[in-house]
Amino acid sequence: MGAQLTAYVMSENAREQAGFYAQALGGEILSTMTFGQMPGTPEEMGDKVMHLAMTVAGGNMLFFSDFPPGGYTRSISLTLTYDDESEARDAFAALSDGGEVKYPLALQPWGAYYGEVQDKFGVSWQIVKHTASNE
């Protein structure tokens, strides 16, 4: 039995964060539904994102929602594995914009390129590019 894992990111500003990832990772926002589209939503939540679906980095799905009243805490690390070193470096650089490099993207002793960055929204990204000897 198989399953597909899709990350669901709770955000302080889902539209801005999804737009950043669309640009940084070559993605596309597919659909957006607001809380205001649901009956009984408090006025202050009307334009907030209830569900946003997008693709990034070659078709991977990501879902987003703005924090509902009461909020959430967040601790997540996402990993993108690339076949192409240039694409891995581009993604690492783009995600670093306004964020913090935790571990520079470099060839590691285990034979893969690896780097970690925390983007400007507080999400940790691990960027990996396997080499021919460890695929």
Coordinates of N, CA and C in Angstrom, one line a residue:
M1 N 0.8 -1.2 0.0 CA 0.0 0.0 0.0 C 0.9 1.2 0.0
G2 N 0.5 2.2 -0.8 CA 1.3 3.4 -0.9 C 0.5 4.6 -0.5
A3 N 1.2 5.7 -0.2 CA 0.6 6.9 0.1 C 1.4 8.1 -0.4
Q4 N 0.8 9.2 -0.7 CA 1.5 10.4 -1.1 C 1.5 11.4 0.0
L5 N 2.6 12.0 0.4 CA 2.7 13.0 1.5 C 2.7 14.4 0.9
T6 N 1.8 15.2 1.4 CA 1.7 16.6 0.9 C 1.8 17.5 2.2
A7 N 2.7 18.4 2.2 CA 2.9 19.3 3.3 C 1.7 20.3 3.3
Y8 N 1.2 20.6 4.5 CA 0.2 21.6 4.7 C 0.8 22.7 5.6
V9 N 1.0 23.8 5.1 CA 1.7 24.9 5.9 C 0.7 25.9 6.5
M10 N 0.7 26.0 7.8 CA -0.1 27.0 8.4 C 0.8 28.3 8.5
S11 N 0.2 29.4 8.0 CA 1.0 30.6 7.7 C 0.4 31.8 8.4
E12 N 1.2 32.8 8.6 CA 0.8 34.1 9.0 C 0.3 34.9 7.8
N13 N 0.8 34.6 6.6 CA 0.3 35.3 5.4 C 0.5 34.3 4.3
A14 N -0.5 33.4 4.1 CA -0.4 32.3 3.1 C -0.2 32.8 1.7
R15 N -0.9 33.9 1.3 CA -0.7 34.4 -0.1 C 0.7 34.8 -0.3
E16 N 1.3 35.6 0.6 CA 2.7 36.0 0.4 C 3.6 34.9 0.4
Q17 N 3.5 33.9 1.4 CA 4.4 32.8 1.5 C 4.3 31.9 0.2
A18 N 3.1 31.6 -0.3 CA 2.9 30.8 -1.5 C 3.5 31.5 -2.7
G19 N 3.3 32.8 -2.8 CA 3.9 33.6 -3.9 C 5.4 33.6 -3.9
F20 N 6.0 33.6 -2.7 CA 7.5 33.5 -2.5 C 8.0 32.2 -3.0
Y21 N 7.3 31.1 -2.6 CA 7.7 29.8 -3.0 C 7.5 29.5 -4.5
A22 N 6.4 30.1 -5.1 CA 6.2 30.0 -6.5 C 7.4 30.6 -7.3
Q23 N 7.8 31.7 -6.8 CA 8.9 32.4 -7.5 C 10.3 31.7 -7.2
A24 N 10.5 31.3 -5.9 CA 11.8 30.7 -5.5 C 12.0 29.3 -6.1
L25 N 10.9 28.6 -6.2 CA 11.0 27.2 -6.6 C 10.3 26.8 -7.9
G26 N 9.9 27.9 -8.7 CA 9.3 27.6 -10.0 C 8.0 26.9 -9.8
G27 N 7.1 27.5 -9.0 CA 5.8 26.9 -8.8 C 4.6 27.7 -9.4
E28 N 3.4 27.2 -9.1 CA 2.2 27.8 -9.6 C 1.1 27.6 -8.6
I29 N 0.4 28.7 -8.2 CA -0.8 28.6 -7.4 C -1.9 28.1 -8.2
L30 N -2.5 27.0 -7.8 CA -3.6 26.4 -8.5 C -5.0 26.8 -8.1
S31 N -5.2 27.0 -6.8 CA -6.5 27.5 -6.3 C -6.4 28.1 -4.9
T32 N -7.3 29.0 -4.6 CA -7.3 29.6 -3.3 C -8.8 29.8 -2.9
M33 N -9.1 29.4 -1.6 CA -10.4 29.5 -1.0 C -10.2 30.3 0.2
T34 N -11.0 31.3 0.5 CA -10.9 32.1 1.7 C -11.9 31.6 2.7
F35 N -11.7 32.0 4.0 CA -12.6 31.7 5.0 C -14.0 32.4 4.8
G36 N -13.9 33.6 4.1 CA -15.1 34.3 3.8 C -16.1 33.6 2.8
Q37 N -15.6 32.6 2.2 CA -16.4 31.7 1.3 C -17.3 30.7 2.1
M38 N -17.0 30.7 3.4 CA -17.8 29.8 4.2 C -18.8 30.5 5.0
P39 N -20.0 30.0 5.2 CA -21.0 30.7 5.9 C -20.6 30.9 7.4
G40 N -21.0 32.0 8.0 CA -20.8 32.3 9.4 C -19.3 32.7 9.8
T41 N -18.5 33.0 8.8 CA -17.1 33.4 9.1 C -17.1 34.8 9.6
P42 N -16.4 35.0 10.8 CA -16.3 36.4 11.3 C -15.7 37.3 10.2
E43 N -16.1 38.5 10.2 CA -15.7 39.5 9.2 C -14.2 39.6 9.1
E44 N -13.5 39.7 10.2 CA -12.1 39.9 10.2 C -11.3 38.7 9.6
M45 N -11.9 37.6 9.4 CA -11.3 36.4 8.8 C -11.7 36.3 7.3
G46 N -12.6 37.1 6.8 CA -13.2 37.0 5.5 C -12.2 36.8 4.4
D47 N -11.1 37.6 4.3 CA -10.2 37.6 3.2 C -9.0 36.7 3.5
K48 N -8.9 36.1 4.7 CA -7.8 35.1 5.0 C -8.0 33.8 4.2
V49 N -6.8 33.2 3.9 CA -6.8 32.0 3.1 C -7.2 30.8 4.0
M50 N -8.3 30.1 3.6 CA -8.6 28.8 4.3 C -7.9 27.7 3.7
H51 N -7.7 27.7 2.3 CA -7.0 26.6 1.6 C -6.5 27.1 0.3
L52 N -5.2 26.9 0.2 CA -4.5 27.3 -1.1 C -3.7 26.1 -1.5
A53 N -3.8 25.7 -2.8 CA -3.1 24.6 -3.3 C -2.1 25.1 -4.4
M54 N -0.9 24.6 -4.4 CA 0.1 25.0 -5.4 C 1.0 23.9 -5.7
T55 N 1.7 24.0 -6.8 CA 2.8 23.1 -7.1 C 4.1 23.9 -7.0
V56 N 5.2 23.1 -6.7 CA 6.5 23.7 -6.6 C 7.5 22.7 -7.1
A57 N 8.7 23.2 -7.6 CA 9.8 22.3 -7.9 C 9.4 21.1 -8.7
G58 N 8.8 21.3 -9.9 CA 8.5 20.2 -10.8 C 7.3 19.4 -10.5
G59 N 6.3 20.0 -9.8 CA 5.0 19.4 -9.6 C 4.7 18.9 -8.2
N60 N 5.6 19.1 -7.3 CA 5.3 18.7 -5.9 C 4.2 19.6 -5.4
M61 N 3.2 19.0 -4.6 CA 2.1 19.8 -4.1 C 2.4 20.4 -2.7
L62 N 2.0 21.6 -2.5 CA 2.0 22.2 -1.1 C 0.6 22.8 -0.9
F63 N 0.1 22.7 0.3 CA -1.1 23.3 0.7 C -0.8 24.4 1.8
F64 N -1.6 25.4 1.8 CA -1.4 26.5 2.8 C -2.8 26.9 3.4
S65 N -2.7 27.5 4.6 CA -3.8 28.1 5.2 C -3.3 29.2 6.1
D66 N -4.0 30.3 6.2 CA -3.7 31.3 7.2 C -4.0 30.8 8.6
F67 N -3.3 31.2 9.6 CA -3.6 30.8 11.0 C -5.0 31.1 11.3
P68 N -5.8 30.2 11.8 CA -7.1 30.6 12.3 C -7.0 31.3 13.6
P69 N -8.1 31.9 14.1 CA -8.1 32.6 15.4 C -7.6 31.6 16.5
G70 N -6.7 32.1 17.3 CA -6.1 31.2 18.3 C -4.7 30.7 17.9
G71 N -4.5 30.7 16.6 CA -3.2 30.4 16.0 C -2.7 29.0 16.2
Y72 N -1.5 28.8 15.7 CA -0.9 27.5 15.7 C 0.6 27.7 16.1
T73 N 1.3 26.7 16.5 CA 2.7 26.8 16.6 C 3.2 26.0 15.4
R74 N 4.5 26.3 15.0 CA 5.0 25.7 13.8 C 6.4 25.2 14.0
S75 N 6.6 24.0 13.6 CA 7.9 23.4 13.6 C 7.9 22.4 12.4
I76 N 8.6 22.7 11.3 CA 8.6 21.9 10.1 C 9.9 22.0 9.4
S77 N 10.3 20.9 8.8 CA 11.5 21.0 7.9 C 11.1 20.2 6.6
L78 N 11.3 20.9 5.5 CA 10.9 20.3 4.2 C 12.2 20.0 3.5
T79 N 12.2 18.9 2.8 CA 13.4 18.5 2.0 C 13.1 18.4 0.5
L80 N 13.9 19.1 -0.3 CA 13.8 19.0 -1.7 C 15.1 18.3 -2.2
T81 N 14.9 17.2 -3.0 CA 16.0 16.5 -3.6 C 16.0 16.7 -5.1
Y82 N 17.1 17.2 -5.6 CA 17.2 17.5 -7.0 C 18.1 16.5 -7.7
D83 N 17.9 16.4 -9.0 CA 18.7 15.6 -9.9 C 19.8 16.5 -10.5
D84 N 19.6 17.8 -10.5 CA 20.5 18.8 -11.1 C 21.1 19.7 -10.1
E85 N 22.4 19.7 -10.0 CA 23.1 20.6 -9.0 C 22.8 22.1 -9.2
S86 N 22.7 22.5 -10.4 CA 22.4 23.9 -10.7 C 21.0 24.3 -10.2
E87 N 20.0 23.4 -10.4 CA 18.7 23.7 -9.8 C 18.7 23.7 -8.3
A88 N 19.5 22.8 -7.7 CA 19.6 22.7 -6.2 C 20.2 24.0 -5.7
R89 N 21.2 24.5 -6.4 CA 21.9 25.8 -6.0 C 20.9 27.0 -6.1
D90 N 20.2 27.0 -7.2 CA 19.2 28.1 -7.5 C 18.1 28.1 -6.4
A91 N 17.6 26.9 -6.1 CA 16.6 26.9 -5.0 C 17.1 27.3 -3.7
F92 N 18.3 26.8 -3.3 CA 18.9 27.2 -2.1 C 19.1 28.7 -2.0
A93 N 19.6 29.3 -3.1 CA 19.8 30.8 -3.1 C 18.5 31.5 -3.0
A94 N 17.5 31.1 -3.7 CA 16.2 31.8 -3.7 C 15.5 31.7 -2.3
L95 N 15.6 30.5 -1.7 CA 15.0 30.3 -0.3 C 15.8 31.1 0.7
S96 N 17.1 31.3 0.5 CA 17.9 32.1 1.4 C 17.6 33.6 1.5
D97 N 16.9 34.1 0.4 CA 16.6 35.5 0.3 C 15.7 35.9 1.4
G98 N 16.3 36.7 2.3 CA 15.5 37.2 3.5 C 15.5 36.2 4.6
G99 N 16.1 35.1 4.4 CA 16.2 34.0 5.4 C 17.5 33.9 6.0
E100 N 17.8 32.7 6.6 CA 19.1 32.5 7.2 C 19.7 31.1 6.8
V101 N 20.9 31.1 6.3 CA 21.6 29.9 6.0 C 22.0 29.2 7.3
K102 N 21.5 28.0 7.5 CA 21.8 27.2 8.7 C 23.1 26.3 8.4
Y103 N 23.2 25.9 7.2 CA 24.3 25.0 6.8 C 24.5 25.2 5.3
P104 N 25.6 25.7 4.8 CA 25.8 26.0 3.4 C 25.7 24.8 2.5
L105 N 25.2 25.0 1.3 CA 25.1 23.9 0.4 C 26.5 23.5 -0.1
A106 N 26.9 22.3 0.2 CA 28.2 21.8 -0.1 C 28.3 20.3 -0.2
L107 N 29.3 19.8 -0.9 CA 29.5 18.4 -1.0 C 29.9 17.8 0.4
Q108 N 29.1 16.8 0.8 CA 29.3 16.2 2.2 C 30.2 15.0 2.1
P109 N 30.7 14.6 3.2 CA 31.5 13.3 3.3 C 30.8 12.1 2.8
W110 N 29.4 12.1 3.0 CA 28.7 10.9 2.6 C 28.4 10.9 1.1
G111 N 28.8 11.9 0.3 CA 28.8 11.9 -1.1 C 27.6 12.7 -1.7
A112 N 26.9 13.4 -1.0 CA 25.7 14.2 -1.6 C 26.0 15.7 -1.3
Y113 N 25.4 16.5 -2.1 CA 25.4 17.9 -1.8 C 24.2 18.1 -0.8
Y114 N 24.5 18.9 0.2 CA 23.4 19.1 1.2 C 23.6 20.5 1.8
G115 N 22.5 21.2 2.0 CA 22.5 22.5 2.7 C 21.1 22.7 3.3
E116 N 21.1 23.6 4.3 CA 19.9 23.9 5.1 C 19.7 25.4 5.2
V117 N 18.5 25.8 5.0 CA 18.2 27.2 5.1 C 16.9 27.4 5.8
Q118 N 16.8 28.4 6.6 CA 15.5 28.8 7.2 C 15.0 30.0 6.4
D119 N 13.8 29.8 5.7 CA 13.4 30.9 4.9 C 12.8 32.1 5.7
K120 N 12.4 33.2 5.1 CA 12.0 34.3 5.8 C 10.6 34.1 6.5
F121 N 10.0 33.0 6.3 CA 8.8 32.7 7.0 C 9.0 31.7 8.2
G122 N 10.2 31.3 8.4 CA 10.6 30.4 9.5 C 10.5 29.0 9.2
V123 N 10.4 28.6 7.9 CA 10.3 27.2 7.5 C 11.8 26.8 7.2
S124 N 12.1 25.6 7.7 CA 13.5 25.1 7.4 C 13.4 24.2 6.2
W125 N 14.3 24.4 5.3 CA 14.4 23.6 4.0 C 15.8 22.9 4.0
Q126 N 15.7 21.7 3.7 CA 17.0 20.9 3.4 C 17.0 20.7 1.9
I127 N 18.1 21.1 1.3 CA 18.3 20.9 -0.2 C 19.3 19.8 -0.4
V128 N 19.0 18.8 -1.2 CA 19.9 17.7 -1.4 C 20.0 17.5 -2.9
K129 N 21.3 17.1 -3.3 CA 21.6 16.7 -4.7 C 22.5 15.5 -4.5
H130 N 22.0 14.3 -4.8 CA 22.8 13.1 -4.7 C 23.8 13.1 -5.9
T131 N 25.0 12.5 -5.6 CA 26.0 12.3 -6.6 C 25.8 10.9 -7.2
A132 N 26.4 10.6 -8.3 CA 26.3 9.3 -9.0 C 26.6 8.1 -8.1
S133 N 27.6 8.4 -7.2 CA 28.0 7.2 -6.4 C 27.1 6.9 -5.2
N134 N 26.1 7.8 -4.9 CA 25.2 7.5 -3.8 C 23.8 7.5 -4.2
E135 N 23.5 7.4 -5.4 CA 22.1 7.3 -5.9 C 21.5 6.0 -5.8

